[in-house]
Amino acid sequence: MSKLYIVPTPIGNLEDMTFRAIRVLKEADLVLAEDTRTSSVLLKKYEISTHMEAHHKFNEHKTVESVRDRILAGMTVALVSDAGTPGISDPGFLLVRTCVEAGIEVETLPGPTAFVPALVNSGFPCDRFCFEGFLPVKKGRQTKLKTLAGEERTMVFYESPFRLAKTLGQFVEYFGAERPASVSREISKLHDTTHRGTLQELYEYFSKNEPKGEIVIIVKGGKVDDEAGAGQEEGETLQ
């Protein structure tokens, strides 16, 4: 039966691809890719010859109905993003919603998502957490930070390496200089690193050392007393 598959792909190390994901991509009639050039490297490695078409934030509003109609006509479609799970700070939500509303079966495979290893690796409580993704760059940013200042759960943020120091400085202002946090970059890649410390320490470090690559910031929730989040017990020291 035709359906839409949501297929997570490796966020760095291509060996993180699952056997099931490979099979689904091989058996699908069409692979929708955020960037066909990026995905072609992965498909070539695993000898996947399925036809690809582009599906990204700039064209998804124009293509979702066509994709829906092709699935209703009997086609099986697999959606992938450049890395990680589609729909998590990547295109995917609109297509999934459109297919669900049309009664199309949607099956999401489990797989790589950058914030999960960063969250667990932080050493902060991860039984309850809130995923904030990318904060608004301008409008609504201060309002959002004021709201999160009282959040008791561990908080997860994505950030550009070019804005990291500025964001950490704002976190110091709204969350407090002594709030424990961690910054993970290039998860599962060659230069995978995690820095732990207070927000002030992290701000000072990254103000002098501009990072590269994908960034995940984990901030310990406020007003929570536990043995975790005591700063730099593991990982790199901020020197």
Coordinates of N, CA, C and O in Angstrom, one line a residue, residues 76-194:
T76 N 4.8 5.3 -3.4 CA 5.4 5.3 -2.1 C 6.5 6.3 -2.1 O 7.4 6.2 -2.9
V77 N 6.4 7.3 -1.2 CA 7.4 8.4 -1.1 C 8.1 8.4 0.2 O 7.5 8.2 1.2
A78 N 9.4 8.6 0.1 CA 10.3 8.7 1.3 C 10.8 10.1 1.4 O 11.4 10.6 0.4
L79 N 10.7 10.8 2.5 CA 11.2 12.1 2.7 C 12.5 12.1 3.6 O 12.5 11.5 4.7
V80 N 13.5 12.8 3.1 CA 14.7 12.9 3.9 C 15.1 14.4 4.0 O 14.8 15.1 3.1
S81 N 15.9 14.7 5.0 CA 16.4 16.1 5.1 C 17.9 15.9 4.9 O 18.5 14.8 4.7
D82 N 18.7 17.1 5.0 CA 20.1 17.0 4.8 C 20.7 16.1 5.9 O 21.7 15.4 5.6
A83 N 20.2 16.2 7.1 CA 20.7 15.4 8.2 C 19.7 15.4 9.3 O 19.0 16.4 9.6
G84 N 19.5 14.2 10.0 CA 18.6 14.1 11.1 C 17.2 13.7 10.7 O 17.0 13.2 9.6
T85 N 16.2 14.0 11.5 CA 14.9 13.6 11.3 C 14.1 14.8 10.6 O 14.0 15.9 11.2
P86 N 13.5 14.6 9.5 CA 12.7 15.6 8.8 C 11.6 16.1 9.8 O 11.0 15.3 10.5
G87 N 11.3 17.4 9.8 CA 10.3 18.0 10.6 C 10.9 18.6 11.9 O 10.2 19.5 12.5
I88 N 12.1 18.2 12.3 CA 12.7 18.8 13.5 C 13.7 19.8 13.0 O 14.8 19.6 12.6
S89 N 13.2 21.1 13.0 CA 13.9 22.2 12.4 C 14.3 22.0 11.0 O 15.3 22.6 10.5
D90 N 13.6 21.2 10.3 CA 13.8 20.9 8.9 C 12.5 20.8 8.2 O 11.5 20.5 8.9
P91 N 12.4 20.9 6.9 CA 11.1 20.7 6.2 C 10.5 19.3 6.5 O 11.3 18.4 6.7
G92 N 9.2 19.2 6.5 CA 8.5 17.9 6.8 C 7.2 18.1 7.4 O 6.2 17.3 7.0
F93 N 7.0 19.0 8.3 CA 5.7 19.2 8.9 C 4.5 19.4 8.0 O 3.5 18.8 8.1
L94 N 4.7 20.3 7.0 CA 3.7 20.6 6.1 C 3.2 19.4 5.2 O 2.0 19.2 5.1
L95 N 4.2 18.6 4.8 CA 3.9 17.5 4.0 C 3.2 16.4 4.8 O 2.2 15.8 4.4
V96 N 3.7 16.2 6.1 CA 3.0 15.2 7.0 C 1.6 15.6 7.2 O 0.7 14.8 7.1
R97 N 1.4 16.9 7.6 CA 0.0 17.4 7.8 C -0.9 17.2 6.6 O -2.1 16.7 6.8
T98 N -0.4 17.5 5.5 CA -1.2 17.4 4.2 C -1.6 15.9 4.0 O -2.7 15.6 3.6
C99 N -0.6 15.0 4.2 CA -0.9 13.6 4.0 C -1.9 13.1 5.1 O -2.8 12.3 4.7
V100 N -1.7 13.5 6.3 CA -2.6 13.0 7.4 C -4.0 13.5 7.1 O -5.0 12.7 7.2
E101 N -4.2 14.7 6.7 CA -5.5 15.3 6.3 C -6.2 14.5 5.2 O -7.4 14.5 5.1
A102 N -5.3 14.0 4.3 CA -5.8 13.3 3.1 C -6.1 11.8 3.4 O -6.5 11.0 2.5
G103 N -5.8 11.3 4.6 CA -6.0 10.0 5.0 C -4.9 9.0 4.6 O -5.0 7.8 4.6
I104 N -3.7 9.6 4.2 CA -2.6 8.8 3.8 C -1.8 8.3 5.0 O -1.6 9.1 5.9
E105 N -1.4 7.1 4.9 CA -0.6 6.5 6.1 C 0.8 7.2 6.1 O 1.5 7.2 5.0
V106 N 1.2 7.7 7.2 CA 2.5 8.2 7.4 C 3.3 7.4 8.4 O 2.8 7.1 9.5
E107 N 4.5 6.9 8.0 CA 5.3 6.1 8.9 C 6.6 6.8 9.1 O 7.4 7.0 8.1
T108 N 6.9 7.1 10.4 CA 8.2 7.8 10.7 C 9.2 6.8 11.3 O 8.9 6.2 12.3
L109 N 10.3 6.6 10.7 CA 11.3 5.7 11.2 C 12.1 6.4 12.3 O 12.3 7.6 12.3
P110 N 12.5 5.7 13.4 CA 13.3 6.2 14.4 C 14.7 6.4 13.9 O 15.2 5.6 13.0
G111 N 15.4 7.4 14.4 CA 16.8 7.6 13.9 C 17.4 8.8 14.4 O 17.0 9.4 15.4
P112 N 18.5 9.3 13.8 CA 19.3 10.4 14.3 C 18.6 11.7 14.5 O 17.8 12.1 13.6
T113 N 18.8 12.4 15.6 CA 18.3 13.7 15.9 C 19.4 14.4 16.7 O 19.7 13.8 17.8
A114 N 19.9 15.5 16.3 CA 21.1 16.1 17.0 C 20.9 16.4 18.5 O 21.8 16.2 19.3
F115 N 19.6 16.8 18.9 CA 19.5 17.3 20.3 C 19.5 16.1 21.3 O 19.8 16.3 22.4
V116 N 19.2 14.9 20.8 CA 19.1 13.8 21.8 C 20.5 13.4 22.4 O 20.7 13.4 23.6
P117 N 21.5 13.2 21.6 CA 22.8 12.9 22.2 C 23.4 14.1 22.9 O 24.0 13.9 23.9
A118 N 23.1 15.3 22.5 CA 23.6 16.5 23.2 C 22.9 16.6 24.5 O 23.5 16.9 25.5
L119 N 21.6 16.3 24.6 CA 20.9 16.4 25.9 C 21.4 15.4 26.9 O 21.7 15.7 28.0
V120 N 21.5 14.1 26.4 CA 22.0 13.1 27.3 C 23.4 13.3 27.7 O 23.8 13.1 28.9
N121 N 24.3 13.8 26.8 CA 25.7 14.1 27.1 C 25.9 15.3 28.0 O 27.0 15.4 28.6
S122 N 24.9 16.1 28.2 CA 25.1 17.3 29.0 C 25.2 17.0 30.5 O 25.8 17.7 31.3
G123 N 24.6 15.8 30.9 CA 24.7 15.5 32.3 C 23.5 16.1 33.1 O 23.4 15.9 34.3
F124 N 22.6 16.9 32.5 CA 21.5 17.5 33.1 C 20.3 16.5 33.1 O 20.2 15.6 32.2
P125 N 19.3 16.8 33.9 CA 18.1 15.9 33.9 C 17.5 15.9 32.5 O 17.2 16.9 31.9
C126 N 17.2 14.7 32.0 CA 16.6 14.6 30.7 C 15.3 13.8 30.7 O 14.8 13.3 29.7
D127 N 14.7 13.5 31.9 CA 13.5 12.9 32.0 C 12.3 13.8 31.6 O 11.3 13.4 31.1
R128 N 12.6 15.1 31.8 CA 11.6 16.2 31.4 C 12.5 17.3 30.8 O 13.4 17.8 31.5
F129 N 12.2 17.7 29.6 CA 12.9 18.8 28.9 C 12.0 19.5 27.9 O 11.0 19.0 27.5
C130 N 12.4 20.7 27.5 CA 11.7 21.4 26.5 C 12.6 21.7 25.3 O 13.8 22.1 25.5
F131 N 12.2 21.4 24.1 CA 13.0 21.6 22.9 C 12.5 22.9 22.3 O 11.4 23.1 21.9
E132 N 13.4 23.9 22.3 CA 13.1 25.2 21.7 C 13.6 25.4 20.3 O 13.2 26.4 19.7
G133 N 14.5 24.6 19.9 CA 15.1 24.7 18.5 C 15.8 26.1 18.3 O 16.4 26.6 19.3
F134 N 15.6 26.7 17.2 CA 16.2 28.0 16.9 C 15.2 29.1 17.5 O 14.1 29.1 17.2
L135 N 15.8 30.0 18.3 CA 15.0 31.1 18.8 C 14.8 32.1 17.7 O 15.5 32.1 16.7
P136 N 13.7 32.9 17.9 CA 13.5 34.0 16.9 C 14.8 34.9 16.8 O 15.3 35.2 17.8
V137 N 15.2 35.2 15.6 CA 16.4 36.0 15.5 C 16.2 37.4 16.0 O 17.0 38.0 16.6
K138 N 15.0 38.0 15.7 CA 14.7 39.4 16.1 C 13.4 39.5 16.8 O 13.4 39.5 18.0
K139 N 12.3 39.6 16.1 CA 11.0 39.8 16.7 C 10.6 38.7 17.6 O 10.6 37.5 17.2
G140 N 10.3 39.0 18.9 CA 9.8 38.0 19.8 C 10.9 37.3 20.6 O 10.6 36.5 21.5
R141 N 12.1 37.6 20.3 CA 13.3 36.9 21.0 C 13.3 37.2 22.5 O 13.4 36.3 23.3
Q142 N 13.3 38.5 22.8 CA 13.3 38.9 24.2 C 12.1 38.4 25.0 O 12.3 37.9 26.1
T143 N 11.0 38.4 24.4 CA 9.8 37.9 25.1 C 9.9 36.4 25.4 O 9.6 36.0 26.5
K144 N 10.5 35.7 24.4 CA 10.7 34.3 24.6 C 11.7 34.0 25.7 O 11.4 33.1 26.5
L145 N 12.7 34.7 25.7 CA 13.8 34.5 26.8 C 13.2 34.9 28.1 O 13.5 34.2 29.1
K146 N 12.4 35.9 28.2 CA 11.8 36.2 29.5 C 10.9 35.1 30.0 O 10.9 34.7 31.2
T147 N 10.1 34.5 29.1 CA 9.3 33.4 29.4 C 10.1 32.2 29.9 O 9.7 31.5 30.9
L148 N 11.2 31.9 29.2 CA 12.0 30.7 29.5 C 12.8 30.9 30.8 O 13.3 29.9 31.3
A149 N 13.0 32.1 31.3 CA 13.8 32.4 32.5 C 13.3 31.6 33.7 O 14.1 31.2 34.5
G150 N 12.0 31.3 33.7 CA 11.5 30.5 34.9 C 11.2 29.1 34.6 O 10.6 28.3 35.4
E151 N 11.7 28.6 33.4 CA 11.5 27.2 33.0 C 12.3 26.3 33.9 O 13.5 26.4 34.1
E152 N 11.7 25.2 34.5 CA 12.3 24.3 35.4 C 12.9 23.1 34.7 O 13.8 22.4 35.2
R153 N 12.4 22.8 33.5 CA 12.9 21.7 32.7 C 14.2 22.1 32.0 O 14.5 23.2 31.7
T154 N 15.0 21.1 31.7 CA 16.2 21.3 30.9 C 15.8 21.8 29.5 O 14.8 21.3 28.9
M155 N 16.5 22.8 29.1 CA 16.1 23.5 27.8 C 17.1 23.1 26.7 O 18.3 23.1 26.9
V156 N 16.6 22.9 25.5 CA 17.4 22.6 24.3 C 17.3 23.6 23.2 O 16.2 24.0 22.9
F157 N 18.4 24.1 22.7 CA 18.4 25.1 21.7 C 19.3 24.7 20.5 O 20.4 24.1 20.8
Y158 N 18.9 25.1 19.3 CA 19.8 25.0 18.2 C 20.3 26.4 17.9 O 19.6 27.4 18.1
E159 N 21.6 26.5 17.5 CA 22.1 27.9 17.2 C 23.2 27.8 16.1 O 23.9 26.8 15.9
S160 N 23.3 28.9 15.3 CA 24.3 29.1 14.3 C 25.6 29.3 15.1 O 25.6 30.1 16.1
P161 N 26.7 28.8 14.6 CA 28.0 29.1 15.2 C 28.4 30.6 15.2 O 29.1 31.1 16.0
F162 N 27.8 31.3 14.2 CA 28.1 32.8 14.1 C 27.3 33.6 15.1 O 27.7 34.7 15.4
R163 N 26.3 33.0 15.7 CA 25.5 33.7 16.7 C 25.7 33.2 18.1 O 25.0 33.6 19.0
L164 N 26.5 32.1 18.2 CA 26.6 31.4 19.5 C 27.0 32.3 20.7 O 26.3 32.4 21.7
A165 N 28.1 33.1 20.5 CA 28.5 34.0 21.6 C 27.5 35.0 22.0 O 27.2 35.2 23.2
K166 N 26.8 35.6 21.0 CA 25.8 36.6 21.3 C 24.6 35.9 22.1 O 24.1 36.5 23.0
T167 N 24.2 34.7 21.6 CA 23.1 34.0 22.3 C 23.5 33.7 23.7 O 22.7 33.8 24.7
L168 N 24.7 33.2 24.0 CA 25.2 32.8 25.3 C 25.2 34.1 26.2 O 24.8 34.0 27.4
G169 N 25.5 35.2 25.6 CA 25.5 36.5 26.4 C 24.1 36.8 26.8 O 23.9 37.3 27.9
Q170 N 23.1 36.6 25.9 CA 21.7 36.9 26.2 C 21.2 35.9 27.3 O 20.4 36.2 28.2
F171 N 21.7 34.6 27.2 CA 21.3 33.7 28.2 C 21.8 34.1 29.6 O 21.2 33.9 30.6
V172 N 23.0 34.6 29.7 CA 23.6 35.1 30.9 C 22.7 36.2 31.5 O 22.4 36.2 32.7
E173 N 22.2 37.1 30.6 CA 21.3 38.2 31.0 C 20.0 37.7 31.6 O 19.5 38.2 32.6
Y174 N 19.4 36.7 30.9 CA 18.0 36.3 31.2 C 18.0 35.1 32.2 O 17.1 35.0 33.0
F175 N 19.0 34.2 32.1 CA 18.9 33.0 32.9 C 19.9 33.1 34.1 O 19.8 32.3 35.0
G176 N 20.9 34.0 34.1 CA 21.8 34.1 35.2 C 23.2 33.6 34.8 O 23.3 32.5 34.1
A177 N 24.2 34.3 35.2 CA 25.6 33.9 34.9 C 26.0 32.5 35.4 O 26.8 31.9 34.8
E178 N 25.5 32.1 36.5 CA 25.9 30.9 37.1 C 25.1 29.6 36.7 O 25.3 28.5 37.2
R179 N 24.1 29.8 35.8 CA 23.3 28.7 35.3 C 24.2 27.7 34.6 O 24.8 28.1 33.6
P180 N 24.2 26.4 35.0 CA 25.0 25.4 34.2 C 24.4 25.2 32.8 O 23.2 25.2 32.6
A181 N 25.3 24.9 31.9 CA 24.9 24.7 30.5 C 26.0 23.9 29.8 O 27.1 23.6 30.4
S182 N 25.7 23.4 28.6 CA 26.7 22.8 27.8 C 26.5 23.2 26.3 O 25.4 23.5 25.9
V183 N 27.6 23.1 25.6 CA 27.5 23.4 24.1 C 28.1 22.3 23.4 O 29.3 21.9 23.6
S184 N 27.3 21.6 22.6 CA 27.8 20.5 21.8 C 27.9 20.9 20.3 O 27.0 21.6 19.8
R185 N 29.0 20.5 19.6 CA 29.1 20.8 18.2 C 29.6 19.6 17.4 O 30.3 18.8 17.9
E186 N 29.2 19.6 16.2 CA 29.6 18.6 15.2 C 29.4 17.1 15.8 O 30.2 16.3 15.7
I187 N 28.2 16.9 16.3 CA 27.8 15.6 16.9 C 28.0 14.5 15.9 O 27.5 14.6 14.8
S188 N 28.7 13.5 16.3 CA 29.0 12.2 15.6 C 30.0 12.4 14.5 O 30.4 11.5 13.7
K189 N 30.5 13.7 14.3 CA 31.5 13.9 13.3 C 32.9 13.9 13.9 O 33.1 13.6 15.0
L190 N 33.9 14.1 13.0 CA 35.3 14.0 13.4 C 35.7 14.9 14.6 O 36.4 14.5 15.5
H191 N 35.1 16.1 14.6 CA 35.5 17.1 15.6 C 34.3 17.3 16.6 O 34.1 18.4 17.1
D192 N 33.7 16.2 17.0 CA 32.6 16.2 18.0 C 33.1 16.6 19.3 O 34.1 16.0 19.9
T193 N 32.6 17.7 19.9 CA 33.1 18.2 21.2 C 31.9 18.7 22.0 O 30.9 19.2 21.5
T194 N 32.1 18.6 23.3 CA 31.1 19.2 24.2 C 31.8 20.0 25.3 O 32.8 19.5 25.9

